Amino acid sequence: MTRRRWQDNSAYWVKIIREGRDRYRTELTDRAVTEAVGECAGQRVLDAGCGEGYLARALAARGARVVGLDACQGLIDAAWGLVDAAGSLPSAAPGGSLSFVCASVNDMPLADGLFDVVVCNHLFSHLHDPTPAIHEFGRVLRPGGRLVILTLHPCFYVKDSELGSLTSVPASEYFVTRGVDQHFVVDGLVSPSMITSWLRPLEYYSGTLRDAGFVITDLREPRPTEEQLDHDPWWRKGFPTAMFILLTAERR
């Protein structure tokens, strides 16, 4: 059902991303993710849940050798549409390259120890159970490789947070996996299909990553600058509480 919903929403997301309509990404979380990835030249990067490929393109433009993977064929087709026959972009830095694969993160057709970095950009909230995917990420990372996860903040995110909702998360809901069913509403555009966002307590991430051979090395909470909040009413309404969390973990 999730894959069908994403297929139904694929053209919607291509439009949102390529027209730069998602301000949470363009003005906040994209910067946080790229800073966490760090130096790209010569790095082998897996963009897991790559969508239409915008982050993969950005990392390749900085010199990374990127594989983008997504379970939605419509988004993968859109991603390939901007890549030339040689697997690169005109803007790619020397050594940068791109390829895309349509597959589930639970069972990836990729070799062991292939990557230096795995990036999960807004992926985990769309996985009902990320445990198999975390183990797969550990398999395809080299020892010492890093996993970068940007997802919704499990402590504070609730339905309609993007519209200014400030409802708290009761303990009875926080300590179990909870789903938030809603249509995407981005820049006034409503997605054709509803989607479920899944949230889990923080201890889920620490325990599951540990069991898969990872050690958390950094935890950040991307948020608007004081200038954004002081001078832009959109951010004051659209960021009523902490909405995102960024984890970096190293495979040991």
Short mmCIF file of the C-alpha atoms (twelve columns), coordinates in Angstrom:
data_MODEL
# 
_entry.id   MODEL 
# 
loop_
_atom_site.group_PDB 
_atom_site.id 
_atom_site.type_symbol 
_atom_site.label_atom_id 
_atom_site.label_alt_id 
_atom_site.label_comp_id 
_atom_site.label_asym_id 
_atom_site.label_seq_id 
_atom_site.Cartn_x 
_atom_site.Cartn_y 
_atom_site.Cartn_z 
_atom_site.pdbx_PDB_model_num 
ATOM 1   C CA . MET A 1   0.000  0.000  0.000   1 
ATOM 2   C CA . THR A 2   2.818  2.413  0.851   1 
ATOM 3   C CA . ARG A 3   4.526  1.770  -2.482  1 
ATOM 4   C CA . ARG A 4   1.243  2.340  -4.351  1 
ATOM 5   C CA . ARG A 5   0.659  5.606  -2.511  1 
ATOM 6   C CA . TRP A 6   4.143  6.854  -3.380  1 
ATOM 7   C CA . GLN A 7   3.593  5.889  -7.005  1 
ATOM 8   C CA . ASP A 8   0.349  7.896  -6.962  1 
ATOM 9   C CA . ASN A 9   2.250  10.842 -5.452  1 
ATOM 10  C CA . SER A 10  5.350  10.617 -7.671  1 
ATOM 11  C CA . ALA A 11  4.417  13.352 -10.168 1 
ATOM 12  C CA . TYR A 12  3.364  15.572 -7.258  1 
ATOM 13  C CA . TRP A 13  6.751  15.194 -5.567  1 
ATOM 14  C CA . VAL A 14  8.694  15.768 -8.777  1 
ATOM 15  C CA . LYS A 15  6.861  19.082 -9.143  1 
ATOM 16  C CA . ILE A 16  7.367  20.056 -5.483  1 
ATOM 17  C CA . ILE A 17  11.094 19.294 -5.502  1 
ATOM 18  C CA . ARG A 18  12.016 20.617 -8.930  1 
ATOM 19  C CA . GLU A 19  10.155 23.868 -8.368  1 
ATOM 20  C CA . GLY A 20  11.769 24.310 -4.934  1 
ATOM 21  C CA . ARG A 21  8.417  24.511 -3.153  1 
ATOM 22  C CA . ASP A 22  9.352  22.604 0.042   1 
ATOM 23  C CA . ARG A 23  10.905 25.289 2.233   1 
ATOM 24  C CA . TYR A 24  11.630 22.830 5.034   1 
ATOM 25  C CA . ARG A 25  14.084 21.167 2.677   1 
ATOM 26  C CA . THR A 26  15.431 24.118 0.701   1 
ATOM 27  C CA . GLU A 27  15.928 26.432 3.702   1 
ATOM 28  C CA . LEU A 28  16.632 24.000 6.540   1 
ATOM 29  C CA . THR A 29  17.073 20.232 6.304   1 
ATOM 30  C CA . ASP A 30  19.046 20.024 3.036   1 
ATOM 31  C CA . ARG A 31  21.790 22.154 4.564   1 
ATOM 32  C CA . ALA A 32  21.838 20.047 7.722   1 
ATOM 33  C CA . VAL A 33  22.142 16.815 5.737   1 
ATOM 34  C CA . THR A 34  24.906 18.005 3.421   1 
ATOM 35  C CA . GLU A 35  26.875 19.363 6.388   1 
ATOM 36  C CA . ALA A 36  26.556 15.976 8.101   1 
ATOM 37  C CA . VAL A 37  27.770 14.177 4.966   1 
ATOM 38  C CA . GLY A 38  30.768 16.499 4.786   1 
ATOM 39  C CA . GLU A 39  33.514 16.228 2.166   1 
ATOM 40  C CA . CYS A 40  32.187 14.409 -0.896  1 
ATOM 41  C CA . ALA A 41  35.102 14.125 -3.309  1 
ATOM 42  C CA . GLY A 42  35.848 10.468 -3.946  1 
ATOM 43  C CA . GLN A 43  33.236 9.244  -1.455  1 
ATOM 44  C CA . ARG A 44  30.926 6.361  -2.351  1 
ATOM 45  C CA . VAL A 45  27.458 7.417  -1.207  1 
ATOM 46  C CA . LEU A 46  24.132 5.605  -1.127  1 
ATOM 47  C CA . ASP A 47  21.124 7.940  -1.157  1 
ATOM 48  C CA . ALA A 48  18.533 5.564  0.329   1 
ATOM 49  C CA . GLY A 49  14.977 6.629  -0.428  1 
ATOM 50  C CA . CYS A 50  16.310 9.087  -3.002  1 
ATOM 51  C CA . GLY A 51  12.965 10.109 -4.505  1 
ATOM 52  C CA . GLU A 52  13.470 11.976 -7.772  1 
ATOM 53  C CA . GLY A 53  17.174 12.273 -7.034  1 
ATOM 54  C CA . TYR A 54  17.754 15.888 -6.051  1 
ATOM 55  C CA . LEU A 55  20.074 15.116 -3.129  1 
ATOM 56  C CA . ALA A 56  21.956 12.499 -5.150  1 
ATOM 57  C CA . ARG A 57  22.522 15.106 -7.846  1 
ATOM 58  C CA . ALA A 58  23.771 17.630 -5.294  1 
ATOM 59  C CA . LEU A 59  26.248 15.138 -3.809  1 
ATOM 60  C CA . ALA A 60  27.500 14.078 -7.257  1 
ATOM 61  C CA . ALA A 61  27.993 17.755 -8.101  1 
ATOM 62  C CA . ARG A 62  30.375 17.855 -5.132  1 
ATOM 63  C CA . GLY A 63  32.402 14.897 -6.426  1 
ATOM 64  C CA . ALA A 64  30.724 11.877 -4.812  1 
ATOM 65  C CA . ARG A 65  30.034 8.602  -6.593  1 
ATOM 66  C CA . VAL A 66  26.358 8.245  -5.776  1 
ATOM 67  C CA . VAL A 67  23.826 5.451  -6.074  1 
ATOM 68  C CA . GLY A 68  20.246 6.550  -5.492  1 
ATOM 69  C CA . LEU A 69  17.779 3.862  -4.451  1 
ATOM 70  C CA . ASP A 70  14.010 4.092  -4.101  1 
ATOM 71  C CA . ALA A 71  11.100 1.638  -4.172  1 
ATOM 72  C CA . CYS A 72  8.928  3.946  -6.302  1 
ATOM 73  C CA . GLN A 73  9.458  3.331  -10.013 1 
ATOM 74  C CA . GLY A 74  7.920  6.673  -10.994 1 
ATOM 75  C CA . LEU A 75  10.455 8.582  -8.917  1 
ATOM 76  C CA . ILE A 76  13.376 6.493  -10.184 1 
ATOM 77  C CA . ASP A 77  12.266 7.108  -13.783 1 
ATOM 78  C CA . ALA A 78  12.211 10.843 -13.056 1 
ATOM 79  C CA . ALA A 79  15.678 10.631 -11.491 1 
ATOM 80  C CA . TRP A 80  17.162 8.867  -14.512 1 
ATOM 81  C CA . GLY A 81  15.609 11.498 -16.772 1 
ATOM 82  C CA . LEU A 82  18.177 14.105 -15.700 1 
ATOM 83  C CA . VAL A 83  21.248 11.876 -16.001 1 
ATOM 84  C CA . ASP A 84  23.169 11.448 -19.241 1 
ATOM 85  C CA . ALA A 85  24.083 8.106  -20.782 1 
ATOM 86  C CA . ALA A 86  27.460 8.147  -19.051 1 
ATOM 87  C CA . GLY A 87  25.841 8.306  -15.621 1 
ATOM 88  C CA . SER A 88  26.754 11.878 -14.802 1 
ATOM 89  C CA . LEU A 89  25.471 15.438 -14.875 1 
ATOM 90  C CA . PRO A 90  26.954 18.442 -16.665 1 
ATOM 91  C CA . SER A 91  27.422 20.057 -13.236 1 
ATOM 92  C CA . ALA A 92  29.083 17.036 -11.611 1 
ATOM 93  C CA . ALA A 93  32.530 17.633 -10.171 1 
ATOM 94  C CA . PRO A 94  35.445 15.559 -11.476 1 
ATOM 95  C CA . GLY A 95  34.982 12.017 -10.227 1 
ATOM 96  C CA . GLY A 96  31.317 12.532 -9.437  1 
ATOM 97  C CA . SER A 97  28.851 10.043 -10.890 1 
ATOM 98  C CA . LEU A 98  25.237 8.936  -10.556 1 
ATOM 99  C CA . SER A 99  23.176 5.810  -10.974 1 
ATOM 100 C CA . PHE A 100 19.742 4.827  -9.726  1 
ATOM 101 C CA . VAL A 101 18.143 1.559  -8.635  1 
ATOM 102 C CA . CYS A 102 14.487 0.746  -8.016  1 
ATOM 103 C CA . ALA A 103 14.457 -1.533 -4.972  1 
ATOM 104 C CA . SER A 104 13.355 -1.766 -1.358  1 
ATOM 105 C CA . VAL A 105 15.776 -0.654 1.353   1 
ATOM 106 C CA . ASN A 106 14.920 -3.952 3.088   1 
ATOM 107 C CA . ASP A 107 16.570 -5.996 0.324   1 
ATOM 108 C CA . MET A 108 19.066 -4.016 -1.718  1 
ATOM 109 C CA . PRO A 109 20.796 -5.522 -4.771  1 
ATOM 110 C CA . LEU A 110 24.114 -3.984 -3.722  1 
ATOM 111 C CA . ALA A 111 27.417 -5.534 -2.682  1 
ATOM 112 C CA . ASP A 112 28.680 -5.761 0.896   1 
ATOM 113 C CA . GLY A 113 30.923 -2.931 2.095   1 
ATOM 114 C CA . LEU A 114 30.365 -0.886 -1.043  1 
ATOM 115 C CA . PHE A 115 29.754 2.556  0.484   1 
ATOM 116 C CA . ASP A 116 31.486 5.113  2.679   1 
ATOM 117 C CA . VAL A 117 28.249 6.923  3.555   1 
ATOM 118 C CA . VAL A 118 24.557 6.003  3.520   1 
ATOM 119 C CA . VAL A 119 22.163 8.960  3.597   1 
ATOM 120 C CA . CYS A 120 18.515 8.567  4.620   1 
ATOM 121 C CA . ASN A 121 16.895 11.927 3.893   1 
ATOM 122 C CA . HIS A 122 13.273 11.980 5.118   1 
ATOM 123 C CA . LEU A 123 13.116 8.191  4.688   1 
ATOM 124 C CA . PHE A 124 12.612 6.682  8.140   1 
ATOM 125 C CA . SER A 125 9.217  8.261  8.768   1 
ATOM 126 C CA . HIS A 126 7.927  6.323  5.757   1 
ATOM 127 C CA . LEU A 127 9.112  2.915  6.961   1 
ATOM 128 C CA . HIS A 128 6.696  0.992  9.168   1 
ATOM 129 C CA . ASP A 129 9.627  -1.035 10.552  1 
ATOM 130 C CA . PRO A 130 13.117 0.303  9.719   1 
ATOM 131 C CA . THR A 131 14.918 -2.568 11.483  1 
ATOM 132 C CA . PRO A 132 15.595 -4.649 8.315   1 
ATOM 133 C CA . ALA A 133 16.738 -1.519 6.479   1 
ATOM 134 C CA . ILE A 134 19.182 -0.579 9.247   1 
ATOM 135 C CA . HIS A 135 20.771 -4.016 9.015   1 
ATOM 136 C CA . GLU A 136 20.976 -3.665 5.226   1 
ATOM 137 C CA . PHE A 137 22.696 -0.300 5.613   1 
ATOM 138 C CA . GLY A 138 25.211 -1.926 7.931   1 
ATOM 139 C CA . ARG A 139 25.838 -4.623 5.339   1 
ATOM 140 C CA . VAL A 140 26.550 -2.250 2.436   1 
ATOM 141 C CA . LEU A 141 28.715 0.144  4.497   1 
ATOM 142 C CA . ARG A 142 32.434 -0.448 4.916   1 
ATOM 143 C CA . PRO A 143 33.762 -0.670 8.499   1 
ATOM 144 C CA . GLY A 144 33.978 2.895  9.734   1 
ATOM 145 C CA . GLY A 145 31.364 4.020  7.218   1 
ATOM 146 C CA . ARG A 146 28.692 6.459  8.322   1 
ATOM 147 C CA . LEU A 147 24.893 6.402  8.320   1 
ATOM 148 C CA . VAL A 148 23.194 9.828  8.218   1 
ATOM 149 C CA . ILE A 149 19.490 9.871  9.141   1 
ATOM 150 C CA . LEU A 150 17.251 12.937 8.845   1 
ATOM 151 C CA . THR A 151 13.700 12.258 10.004  1 
ATOM 152 C CA . LEU A 152 10.733 13.729 11.856  1 
ATOM 153 C CA . HIS A 153 11.368 14.425 15.528  1 
ATOM 154 C CA . PRO A 154 9.669  11.609 17.477  1 
ATOM 155 C CA . CYS A 155 9.310  13.647 20.655  1 
ATOM 156 C CA . PHE A 156 7.318  16.512 19.186  1 
ATOM 157 C CA . TYR A 157 5.986  15.874 15.684  1 
ATOM 158 C CA . VAL A 158 2.187  15.527 15.493  1 
ATOM 159 C CA . LYS A 159 -0.452 15.722 12.780  1 
ATOM 160 C CA . ASP A 160 -0.575 19.172 11.157  1 
ATOM 161 C CA . SER A 161 2.688  20.364 12.725  1 
ATOM 162 C CA . GLU A 162 3.413  22.037 9.374   1 
ATOM 163 C CA . LEU A 163 0.219  24.051 9.850   1 
ATOM 164 C CA . GLY A 164 1.211  25.256 13.306  1 
ATOM 165 C CA . SER A 165 -0.215 22.490 15.487  1 
ATOM 166 C CA . LEU A 166 1.329  22.452 18.961  1 
ATOM 167 C CA . THR A 167 -0.435 19.416 20.431  1 
ATOM 168 C CA . SER A 168 1.831  17.458 22.773  1 
ATOM 169 C CA . VAL A 169 2.638  13.753 22.396  1 
ATOM 170 C CA . PRO A 170 1.279  11.813 25.420  1 
ATOM 171 C CA . ALA A 171 3.461  9.112  26.945  1 
ATOM 172 C CA . SER A 172 0.915  6.450  25.986  1 
ATOM 173 C CA . GLU A 173 1.625  7.237  22.318  1 
ATOM 174 C CA . TYR A 174 5.288  8.245  22.483  1 
ATOM 175 C CA . PHE A 175 6.682  4.908  23.659  1 
ATOM 176 C CA . VAL A 176 5.047  2.869  20.886  1 
ATOM 177 C CA . THR A 177 5.239  3.120  17.125  1 
ATOM 178 C CA . ARG A 178 2.595  5.611  16.028  1 
ATOM 179 C CA . GLY A 179 1.355  6.482  12.571  1 
ATOM 180 C CA . VAL A 180 0.218  9.906  11.375  1 
ATOM 181 C CA . ASP A 181 -2.104 9.680  8.368   1 
ATOM 182 C CA . GLN A 182 -2.371 12.827 6.275   1 
ATOM 183 C CA . HIS A 183 -2.038 14.202 2.785   1 
ATOM 184 C CA . PHE A 184 1.093  16.176 2.014   1 
ATOM 185 C CA . VAL A 185 0.300  19.887 1.824   1 
ATOM 186 C CA . VAL A 186 3.279  21.791 0.415   1 
ATOM 187 C CA . ASP A 187 3.081  25.414 -0.702  1 
ATOM 188 C CA . GLY A 188 -0.677 25.091 -1.021  1 
ATOM 189 C CA . LEU A 189 -0.509 21.935 -3.160  1 
ATOM 190 C CA . VAL A 190 -2.209 18.808 -1.777  1 
ATOM 191 C CA . SER A 191 -0.872 15.356 -2.661  1 
ATOM 192 C CA . PRO A 192 -3.215 13.005 -4.570  1 
ATOM 193 C CA . SER A 193 -2.757 10.201 -2.064  1 
ATOM 194 C CA . MET A 194 -2.603 10.110 1.718   1 
ATOM 195 C CA . ILE A 195 0.623  8.912  3.310   1 
ATOM 196 C CA . THR A 196 1.439  7.508  6.747   1 
ATOM 197 C CA . SER A 197 4.351  8.958  8.704   1 
ATOM 198 C CA . TRP A 198 5.722  6.554  11.314  1 
ATOM 199 C CA . LEU A 199 7.387  7.765  14.512  1 
ATOM 200 C CA . ARG A 200 9.233  5.803  17.201  1 
ATOM 201 C CA . PRO A 201 10.808 6.744  20.547  1 
ATOM 202 C CA . LEU A 202 14.430 7.809  20.647  1 
ATOM 203 C CA . GLU A 203 15.437 4.625  22.435  1 
ATOM 204 C CA . TYR A 204 14.327 2.655  19.372  1 
ATOM 205 C CA . TYR A 205 17.054 4.333  17.317  1 
ATOM 206 C CA . SER A 206 19.806 3.886  19.890  1 
ATOM 207 C CA . GLY A 207 18.952 0.238  20.515  1 
ATOM 208 C CA . THR A 208 18.366 -0.792 16.912  1 
ATOM 209 C CA . LEU A 209 21.476 0.963  15.646  1 
ATOM 210 C CA . ARG A 210 23.551 -0.636 18.425  1 
ATOM 211 C CA . ASP A 211 22.196 -4.106 17.619  1 
ATOM 212 C CA . ALA A 212 23.103 -3.603 13.951  1 
ATOM 213 C CA . GLY A 213 26.721 -2.741 14.805  1 
ATOM 214 C CA . PHE A 214 26.478 1.074  14.788  1 
ATOM 215 C CA . VAL A 215 27.585 3.674  17.305  1 
ATOM 216 C CA . ILE A 216 25.804 7.033  17.327  1 
ATOM 217 C CA . THR A 217 28.425 9.759  16.909  1 
ATOM 218 C CA . ASP A 218 26.235 12.838 16.580  1 
ATOM 219 C CA . LEU A 219 22.669 13.966 17.249  1 
ATOM 220 C CA . ARG A 220 21.333 17.301 16.043  1 
ATOM 221 C CA . GLU A 221 17.952 19.009 15.826  1 
ATOM 222 C CA . PRO A 222 17.841 21.213 12.695  1 
ATOM 223 C CA . ARG A 223 15.920 24.418 13.331  1 
ATOM 224 C CA . PRO A 224 15.443 27.845 11.753  1 
ATOM 225 C CA . THR A 225 17.855 30.628 12.535  1 
ATOM 226 C CA . GLU A 226 16.814 33.514 14.769  1 
ATOM 227 C CA . GLU A 227 16.728 35.685 11.655  1 
ATOM 228 C CA . GLN A 228 14.310 33.309 9.909   1 
ATOM 229 C CA . LEU A 229 12.001 33.277 12.917  1 
ATOM 230 C CA . ASP A 230 12.223 37.047 13.495  1 
ATOM 231 C CA . HIS A 231 11.641 38.138 9.909   1 
ATOM 232 C CA . ASP A 232 9.533  35.424 8.265   1 
ATOM 233 C CA . PRO A 233 5.980  34.701 9.491   1 
ATOM 234 C CA . TRP A 234 6.022  31.446 7.514   1 
ATOM 235 C CA . TRP A 235 8.683  30.007 9.808   1 
ATOM 236 C CA . ARG A 236 7.026  31.278 12.991  1 
ATOM 237 C CA . LYS A 237 3.827  29.390 12.085  1 
ATOM 238 C CA . GLY A 238 5.409  26.412 10.319  1 
ATOM 239 C CA . PHE A 239 7.942  25.574 13.036  1 
ATOM 240 C CA . PRO A 240 5.909  25.604 16.257  1 
ATOM 241 C CA . THR A 241 8.137  23.001 17.919  1 
ATOM 242 C CA . ALA A 242 11.190 20.861 17.155  1 
ATOM 243 C CA . MET A 243 10.191 18.976 13.985  1 
ATOM 244 C CA . PHE A 244 13.349 17.194 12.802  1 
ATOM 245 C CA . ILE A 245 16.168 15.110 14.196  1 
ATOM 246 C CA . LEU A 246 19.472 14.242 12.509  1 
ATOM 247 C CA . LEU A 247 21.457 11.210 13.654  1 
ATOM 248 C CA . THR A 248 24.918 10.201 12.472  1 
ATOM 249 C CA . ALA A 249 26.091 6.688  13.299  1 
ATOM 250 C CA . GLU A 250 29.326 4.864  12.497  1 
ATOM 251 C CA . ARG A 251 29.521 1.200  11.559  1 
ATOM 252 C CA . ARG A 252 31.989 -0.565 13.840  1 
# 
